[in-house]
Short mmCIF file of C-alpha atoms in Angstrom, two decimals:
data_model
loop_
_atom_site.label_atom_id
_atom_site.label_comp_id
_atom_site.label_asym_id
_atom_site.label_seq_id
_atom_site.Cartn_x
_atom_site.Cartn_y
_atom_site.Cartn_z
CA UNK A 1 -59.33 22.57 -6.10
CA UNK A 2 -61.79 20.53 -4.18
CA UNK A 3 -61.07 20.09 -0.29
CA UNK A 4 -60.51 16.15 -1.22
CA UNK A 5 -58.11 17.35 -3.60
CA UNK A 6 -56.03 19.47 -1.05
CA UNK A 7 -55.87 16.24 1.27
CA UNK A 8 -54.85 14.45 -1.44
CA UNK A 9 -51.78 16.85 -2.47
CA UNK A 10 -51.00 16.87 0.88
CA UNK A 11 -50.47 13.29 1.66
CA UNK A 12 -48.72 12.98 -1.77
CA UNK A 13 -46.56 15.65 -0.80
CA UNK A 14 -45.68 13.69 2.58
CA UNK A 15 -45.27 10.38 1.14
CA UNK A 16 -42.62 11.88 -0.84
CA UNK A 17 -40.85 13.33 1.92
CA UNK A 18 -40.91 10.22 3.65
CA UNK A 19 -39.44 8.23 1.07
CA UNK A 20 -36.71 10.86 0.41
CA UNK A 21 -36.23 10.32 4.46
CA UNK A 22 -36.38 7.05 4.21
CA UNK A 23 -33.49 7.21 1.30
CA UNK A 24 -31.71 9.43 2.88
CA UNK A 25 -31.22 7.32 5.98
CA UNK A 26 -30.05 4.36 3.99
CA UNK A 27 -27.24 6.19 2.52
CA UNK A 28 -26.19 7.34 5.82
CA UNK A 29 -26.21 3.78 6.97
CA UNK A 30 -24.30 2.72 3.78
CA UNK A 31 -21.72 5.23 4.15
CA UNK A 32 -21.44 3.83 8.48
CA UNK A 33 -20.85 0.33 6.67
CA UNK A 34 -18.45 1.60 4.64
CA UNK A 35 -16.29 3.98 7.18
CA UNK A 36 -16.41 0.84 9.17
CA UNK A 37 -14.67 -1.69 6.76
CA UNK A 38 -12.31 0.84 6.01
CA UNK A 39 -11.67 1.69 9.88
CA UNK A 40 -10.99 -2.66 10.02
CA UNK A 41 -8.68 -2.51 6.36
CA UNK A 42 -6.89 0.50 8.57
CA UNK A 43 -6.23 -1.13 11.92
CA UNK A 44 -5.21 -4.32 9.78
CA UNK A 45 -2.39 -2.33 7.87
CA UNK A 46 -1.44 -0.45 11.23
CA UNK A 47 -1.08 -3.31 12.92
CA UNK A 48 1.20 -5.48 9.82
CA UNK A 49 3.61 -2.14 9.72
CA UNK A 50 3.96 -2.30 13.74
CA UNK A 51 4.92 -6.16 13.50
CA UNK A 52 7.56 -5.35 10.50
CA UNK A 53 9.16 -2.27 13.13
CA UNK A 54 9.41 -4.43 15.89
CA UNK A 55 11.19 -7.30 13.93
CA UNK A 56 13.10 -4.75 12.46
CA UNK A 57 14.19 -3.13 15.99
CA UNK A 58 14.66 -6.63 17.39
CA UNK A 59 17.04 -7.74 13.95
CA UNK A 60 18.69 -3.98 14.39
CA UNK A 61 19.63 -5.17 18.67
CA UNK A 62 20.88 -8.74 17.79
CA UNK A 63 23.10 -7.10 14.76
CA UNK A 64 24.86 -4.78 17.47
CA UNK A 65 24.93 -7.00 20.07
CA UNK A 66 27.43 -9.45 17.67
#
C-alpha cells in the first residue's frame, strides 16, 4: 500500500464511523420521541381513570347519605 492509500483507508474508515454515529444518535432521538408520546398517552389514561374514581366516590357518598 502506498502512504496515499493508508490516508485514504483511514478517512474511509472514519467516515463510516461517523455515519454509524450519526445513525446511531437518530435512533436514540427516535426512541426519546417515542417514550415521550407514550409518557403523554400515559398521563392522559391516568388522569381519565382518576376522574371516573372520584365520580364514583362522590355517586358512592350521595347514595349513603339518602
Amino acid at each position: 500500500m502506498l502512504p496515499n492509500d493508508t490516508d485514504f483507508v483511514a478517512r474511509k474508515e472514519r467516515a463510516g464511523e461517523l455515519l454509524r454515529e450519526a445513525e446511531r444518535e437518530r435512533l436514540i432521538e427516535l426512541v426519546k420521541l417515542q417514550q415521550s408520546a407514550q409518557h403523554t398517552v400515559r398521563l392522559r389514561v391516568l388522569g381519565w381513570i382518576g376522574g371516573q374514581l372520584i365520580q364514583w366516590g362522590l355517586k358512592l357518598q350521595q347514595d349513603k347519605l339518602n
